[in-house]
PDB file of C-alpha atoms in Angstrom:
ATOM      1  CA  UNK A  14      46.171 174.105-100.178  1.00  0.00           C
ATOM      2  CA  UNK A  15      48.549 172.622-102.321  1.00  0.00           C
ATOM      3  CA  UNK A  16      47.710 168.955-103.718  1.00  0.00           C
ATOM      4  CA  UNK A  17      49.999 165.875-103.357  1.00  0.00           C
ATOM      5  CA  UNK A  18      51.343 166.086-106.764  1.00  0.00           C
ATOM      6  CA  UNK A  19      51.942 170.088-106.669  1.00  0.00           C
ATOM      7  CA  UNK A  20      54.087 169.406-103.462  1.00  0.00           C
ATOM      8  CA  UNK A  21      55.619 166.628-104.798  1.00  0.00           C
ATOM      9  CA  UNK A  22      59.104 168.229-106.451  1.00  0.00           C
ATOM     10  CA  UNK A  23      59.503 170.822-104.306  1.00  0.00           C
ATOM     11  CA  UNK A  24      61.921 171.897-101.871  1.00  0.00           C
ATOM     12  CA  UNK A  25      61.063 171.504 -98.329  1.00  0.00           C
ATOM     13  CA  UNK A  26      60.366 175.555 -98.169  1.00  0.00           C
ATOM     14  CA  UNK A  27      58.259 175.348-100.930  1.00  0.00           C
ATOM     15  CA  UNK A  28      56.403 172.086 -99.571  1.00  0.00           C
ATOM     16  CA  UNK A  29      55.220 173.798 -96.550  1.00  0.00           C
ATOM     17  CA  UNK A  30      53.525 176.299 -97.990  1.00  0.00           C
ATOM     18  CA  UNK A  31      50.159 175.028 -95.901  1.00  0.00           C
ATOM     19  CA  UNK A  32      51.800 173.313 -92.774  1.00  0.00           C
ATOM     20  CA  UNK A  33      47.609 171.976 -92.166  1.00  0.00           C
ATOM     21  CA  UNK A  34      47.773 169.926 -95.003  1.00  0.00           C
ATOM     22  CA  UNK A  35      47.448 166.428 -93.865  1.00  0.00           C
ATOM     23  CA  UNK A  36      47.940 164.866 -97.547  1.00  0.00           C
ATOM     24  CA  UNK A  37      51.183 167.117 -97.881  1.00  0.00           C
ATOM     25  CA  UNK A  38      52.776 165.229 -94.787  1.00  0.00           C
ATOM     26  CA  UNK A  39      51.472 161.869 -95.403  1.00  0.00           C
ATOM     27  CA  UNK A  40      53.198 162.057 -98.931  1.00  0.00           C
ATOM     28  CA  UNK A  41      56.248 163.376 -97.525  1.00  0.00           C
ATOM     29  CA  UNK A  42      55.713 160.322 -94.617  1.00  0.00           C
ATOM     30  CA  UNK A  43      55.714 158.063 -97.038  1.00  0.00           C
ATOM     31  CA  UNK A  44      58.488 158.811 -98.503  1.00  0.00           C
ATOM     32  CA  UNK A  45      60.735 159.408 -95.377  1.00  0.00           C
ATOM     33  CA  UNK A  46      59.975 155.671 -94.679  1.00  0.00           C
ATOM     34  CA  UNK A  47      60.798 154.255 -98.287  1.00  0.00           C
ATOM     35  CA  UNK A  48      64.197 155.808 -98.246  1.00  0.00           C
ATOM     36  CA  UNK A  49      64.564 154.556 -94.625  1.00  0.00           C
ATOM     37  CA  UNK A  50      63.178 151.227 -95.638  1.00  0.00           C
ATOM     38  CA  UNK A  51      65.800 151.316 -98.621  1.00  0.00           C
ATOM     39  CA  UNK A  52      68.574 151.373 -96.052  1.00  0.00           C
ATOM     40  CA  UNK A  53      67.276 148.710 -94.106  1.00  0.00           C
ATOM     41  CA  UNK A  54      66.802 146.359 -96.772  1.00  0.00           C
ATOM     42  CA  UNK A  55      69.765 146.965 -97.832  1.00  0.00           C
ATOM     43  CA  UNK A  56      71.655 146.457 -94.819  1.00  0.00           C
ATOM     44  CA  UNK A  57      69.840 143.279 -93.853  1.00  0.00           C
ATOM     45  CA  UNK A  58      70.734 141.696 -97.138  1.00  0.00           C
ATOM     46  CA  UNK A  59      74.419 143.226 -97.065  1.00  0.00           C
ATOM     47  CA  UNK A  60      74.441 140.669 -93.680  1.00  0.00           C
ATOM     48  CA  UNK A  61      72.661 138.044 -94.514  1.00  0.00           C
ATOM     49  CA  UNK A  62      69.409 138.894 -92.261  1.00  0.00           C
ATOM     50  CA  UNK A  63      65.970 140.012 -92.964  1.00  0.00           C
ATOM     51  CA  UNK A  64      64.081 143.142 -92.718  1.00  0.00           C
ATOM     52  CA  UNK A  65      62.307 142.304 -88.861  1.00  0.00           C
ATOM     53  CA  UNK A  66      65.521 141.408 -87.686  1.00  0.00           C
ATOM     54  CA  UNK A  67      67.300 145.055 -88.569  1.00  0.00           C
ATOM     55  CA  UNK A  68      63.297 146.287 -86.869  1.00  0.00           C
ATOM     56  CA  UNK A  69      64.470 143.869 -84.153  1.00  0.00           C
ATOM     57  CA  UNK A  70      68.132 144.905 -83.594  1.00  0.00           C
ATOM     58  CA  UNK A  71      66.952 148.681 -83.387  1.00  0.00           C
ATOM     59  CA  UNK A  72      64.370 148.117 -80.549  1.00  0.00           C
ATOM     60  CA  UNK A  73      67.124 146.387 -79.131  1.00  0.00           C
ATOM     61  CA  UNK A  74      69.653 149.696 -79.610  1.00  0.00           C
ATOM     62  CA  UNK A  75      66.757 152.333 -78.777  1.00  0.00           C
ATOM     63  CA  UNK A  76      65.431 150.313 -75.092  1.00  0.00           C
ATOM     64  CA  UNK A  77      66.234 152.160 -72.464  1.00  0.00           C
ATOM     65  CA  UNK A  78      67.221 148.990 -70.441  1.00  0.00           C
ATOM     66  CA  UNK A  79      68.082 145.631 -71.814  1.00  0.00           C
ATOM     67  CA  UNK A  80      65.054 143.893 -74.119  1.00  0.00           C
ATOM     68  CA  UNK A  81      63.990 140.841 -72.603  1.00  0.00           C
ATOM     69  CA  UNK A  82      62.640 138.692 -75.721  1.00  0.00           C
ATOM     70  CA  UNK A  83      59.172 138.703 -74.643  1.00  0.00           C
ATOM     71  CA  UNK A  84      58.902 142.912 -73.983  1.00  0.00           C
ATOM     72  CA  UNK A  85      60.599 142.490 -77.905  1.00  0.00           C
ATOM     73  CA  UNK A  86      58.018 140.226 -78.923  1.00  0.00           C
ATOM     74  CA  UNK A  87      55.543 142.467 -77.581  1.00  0.00           C
ATOM     75  CA  UNK A  88      57.252 145.877 -79.809  1.00  0.00           C
ATOM     76  CA  UNK A  89      57.513 143.770 -83.140  1.00  0.00           C
ATOM     77  CA  UNK A  90      53.803 142.366 -82.975  1.00  0.00           C
ATOM     78  CA  UNK A  91      55.345 138.435 -83.293  1.00  0.00           C
ATOM     79  CA  UNK A  92      55.159 135.176 -82.289  1.00  0.00           C
ATOM     80  CA  UNK A  93      57.696 134.156 -79.440  1.00  0.00           C
ATOM     81  CA  UNK A  94      58.790 131.312 -82.124  1.00  0.00           C
ATOM     82  CA  UNK A  95      59.311 133.860 -84.795  1.00  0.00           C
ATOM     83  CA  UNK A  96      61.429 136.565 -82.329  1.00  0.00           C
ATOM     84  CA  UNK A  97      63.285 133.380 -80.863  1.00  0.00           C
ATOM     85  CA  UNK A  98      64.625 132.446 -85.040  1.00  0.00           C
ATOM     86  CA  UNK A  99      65.219 136.177 -85.361  1.00  0.00           C
ATOM     87  CA  UNK A 100      67.263 136.437 -82.105  1.00  0.00           C
ATOM     88  CA  UNK A 101      69.181 133.025 -83.288  1.00  0.00           C
ATOM     89  CA  UNK A 102      70.125 134.646 -87.057  1.00  0.00           C
ATOM     90  CA  UNK A 103      71.428 137.778 -84.784  1.00  0.00           C
ATOM     91  CA  UNK A 104      73.613 135.592 -82.756  1.00  0.00           C
ATOM     92  CA  UNK A 105      74.862 133.614 -84.775  1.00  0.00           C
ATOM     93  CA  UNK A 106      75.669 136.654 -87.306  1.00  0.00           C
ATOM     94  CA  UNK A 107      77.454 138.377 -84.397  1.00  0.00           C
ATOM     95  CA  UNK A 108      74.587 141.469 -83.480  1.00  0.00           C
ATOM     96  CA  UNK A 109      73.777 140.698 -80.098  1.00  0.00           C
ATOM     97  CA  UNK A 110      74.187 138.237 -77.381  1.00  0.00           C
ATOM     98  CA  UNK A 111      71.896 136.897 -74.752  1.00  0.00           C
ATOM     99  CA  UNK A 112      72.786 137.322 -71.317  1.00  0.00           C
ATOM    100  CA  UNK A 113      71.350 135.868 -67.474  1.00  0.00           C
ATOM    101  CA  UNK A 114      72.389 138.667 -65.867  1.00  0.00           C
ATOM    102  CA  UNK A 115      69.536 138.801 -63.115  1.00  0.00           C
ATOM    103  CA  UNK A 116      68.651 136.674 -59.593  1.00  0.00           C
ATOM    104  CA  UNK A 117      65.918 134.660 -62.036  1.00  0.00           C
ATOM    105  CA  UNK A 118      68.496 132.761 -64.465  1.00  0.00           C
ATOM    106  CA  UNK A 119      65.101 132.247 -66.095  1.00  0.00           C
ATOM    107  CA  UNK A 120      64.964 135.646 -67.417  1.00  0.00           C
ATOM    108  CA  UNK A 121      67.579 136.376 -70.837  1.00  0.00           C
ATOM    109  CA  UNK A 122      68.458 139.879 -71.662  1.00  0.00           C
ATOM    110  CA  UNK A 123      69.264 140.819 -75.386  1.00  0.00           C
ATOM    111  CA  UNK A 124      72.331 142.983 -76.164  1.00  0.00           C
ATOM    112  CA  UNK A 125      73.354 144.366 -79.118  1.00  0.00           C
ATOM    113  CA  UNK A 126      77.208 143.469 -79.906  1.00  0.00           C
ATOM    114  CA  UNK A 127      79.841 146.613 -80.265  1.00  0.00           C
ATOM    115  CA  UNK A 128      81.553 145.172 -83.059  1.00  0.00           C
ATOM    116  CA  UNK A 129      78.151 145.451 -84.929  1.00  0.00           C
ATOM    117  CA  UNK A 130      76.931 148.329 -83.692  1.00  0.00           C
ATOM    118  CA  UNK A 131      80.258 149.550 -85.073  1.00  0.00           C
ATOM    119  CA  UNK A 132      78.510 148.013 -88.338  1.00  0.00           C
ATOM    120  CA  UNK A 133      75.882 149.244 -88.417  1.00  0.00           C
ATOM    121  CA  UNK A 134      76.901 153.148 -88.020  1.00  0.00           C
ATOM    122  CA  UNK A 135      79.251 152.545 -90.670  1.00  0.00           C
ATOM    123  CA  UNK A 136      75.893 150.965 -92.851  1.00  0.00           C
ATOM    124  CA  UNK A 137      73.564 154.002 -91.840  1.00  0.00           C
ATOM    125  CA  UNK A 138      76.174 156.850 -92.130  1.00  0.00           C
ATOM    126  CA  UNK A 139      74.643 158.428 -95.044  1.00  0.00           C
ATOM    127  CA  UNK A 140      71.181 158.313 -93.120  1.00  0.00           C
ATOM    128  CA  UNK A 141      72.644 160.311 -90.427  1.00  0.00           C
ATOM    129  CA  UNK A 142      74.789 162.974 -92.732  1.00  0.00           C
ATOM    130  CA  UNK A 143      71.336 163.175 -94.703  1.00  0.00           C
ATOM    131  CA  UNK A 144      69.897 164.549 -91.276  1.00  0.00           C
ATOM    132  CA  UNK A 145      72.407 166.391 -90.157  1.00  0.00           C
ATOM    133  CA  UNK A 146      72.645 168.571 -93.881  1.00  0.00           C
ATOM    134  CA  UNK A 147      68.633 168.631 -93.572  1.00  0.00           C
ATOM    135  CA  UNK A 148      68.711 169.952 -90.097  1.00  0.00           C
ATOM    136  CA  UNK A 149      71.224 172.368 -91.112  1.00  0.00           C
ATOM    137  CA  UNK A 150      68.075 174.510 -92.783  1.00  0.00           C
ATOM    138  CA  UNK A 151      66.194 174.590 -90.035  1.00  0.00           C
ATOM    139  CA  UNK A 152      66.279 176.727 -86.470  1.00  0.00           C
ATOM    140  CA  UNK A 153      66.442 175.320 -83.208  1.00  0.00           C
ATOM    141  CA  UNK A 154      62.640 175.911 -82.863  1.00  0.00           C
ATOM    142  CA  UNK A 155      61.867 174.401 -85.832  1.00  0.00           C
ATOM    143  CA  UNK A 156      63.883 171.440 -85.424  1.00  0.00           C
ATOM    144  CA  UNK A 157      62.100 171.547 -81.568  1.00  0.00           C
ATOM    145  CA  UNK A 158      58.551 171.238 -83.269  1.00  0.00           C
ATOM    146  CA  UNK A 159      59.232 168.749 -86.237  1.00  0.00           C
ATOM    147  CA  UNK A 160      61.288 166.685 -82.996  1.00  0.00           C
ATOM    148  CA  UNK A 161      57.607 167.455 -80.718  1.00  0.00           C
ATOM    149  CA  UNK A 162      55.756 166.076 -84.508  1.00  0.00           C
ATOM    150  CA  UNK A 163      57.208 163.061 -84.990  1.00  0.00           C
ATOM    151  CA  UNK A 164      57.191 162.216 -80.906  1.00  0.00           C
ATOM    152  CA  UNK A 165      53.655 162.733 -81.300  1.00  0.00           C
ATOM    153  CA  UNK A 166      53.090 160.495 -84.204  1.00  0.00           C
ATOM    154  CA  UNK A 167      54.983 157.850 -82.114  1.00  0.00           C
ATOM    155  CA  UNK A 168      52.424 157.996 -79.483  1.00  0.00           C
ATOM    156  CA  UNK A 169      49.237 157.842 -81.724  1.00  0.00           C
ATOM    157  CA  UNK A 170      50.766 155.446 -83.685  1.00  0.00           C
ATOM    158  CA  UNK A 171      51.528 153.339 -80.412  1.00  0.00           C
ATOM    159  CA  UNK A 172      48.422 153.468 -79.414  1.00  0.00           C
ATOM    160  CA  UNK A 173      46.675 152.189 -82.829  1.00  0.00           C
ATOM    161  CA  UNK A 174      49.140 149.183 -82.424  1.00  0.00           C
ATOM    162  CA  UNK A 175      48.108 148.618 -78.469  1.00  0.00           C
ATOM    163  CA  UNK A 176      44.307 149.371 -79.658  1.00  0.00           C
ATOM    164  CA  UNK A 177      45.169 145.906 -82.549  1.00  0.00           C
ATOM    165  CA  UNK A 178      45.574 143.728 -79.877  1.00  0.00           C
TER     166      UNK A 178
END
């Protein structure tokens, strides 16, 4: 089994000699997380936002239906006051809008503004390009396995978050 140090400088195909090496997975996941965090922090700084604000934007973007501030609070694990401050910053910066669309006017829905979405797309284009370039190196079956792994990891991490509450 290759150690993390041995796989550190290897290409993706060389680093997969032992696909069950948990340490090798941990190293690569940390590196991926660090690189994505760098992009998130750069975007946040350029937009005058906090990194948590960008996490909120991602949650709003990825939601199957419009989020409410309460659902966003649960997702981010923040206090309601912190979510309100976050949403105020995002709204002032033109990234989101709040609306009361339901029959219950107390319910607020969060929407990602189209112009802000275009700004985010432009900023994160290098990430999309890098993903496309990396994906070109793998077969459809390998990508399907990678996607299943990522979905399973997200599910496992979600149970950890739920258990911590």
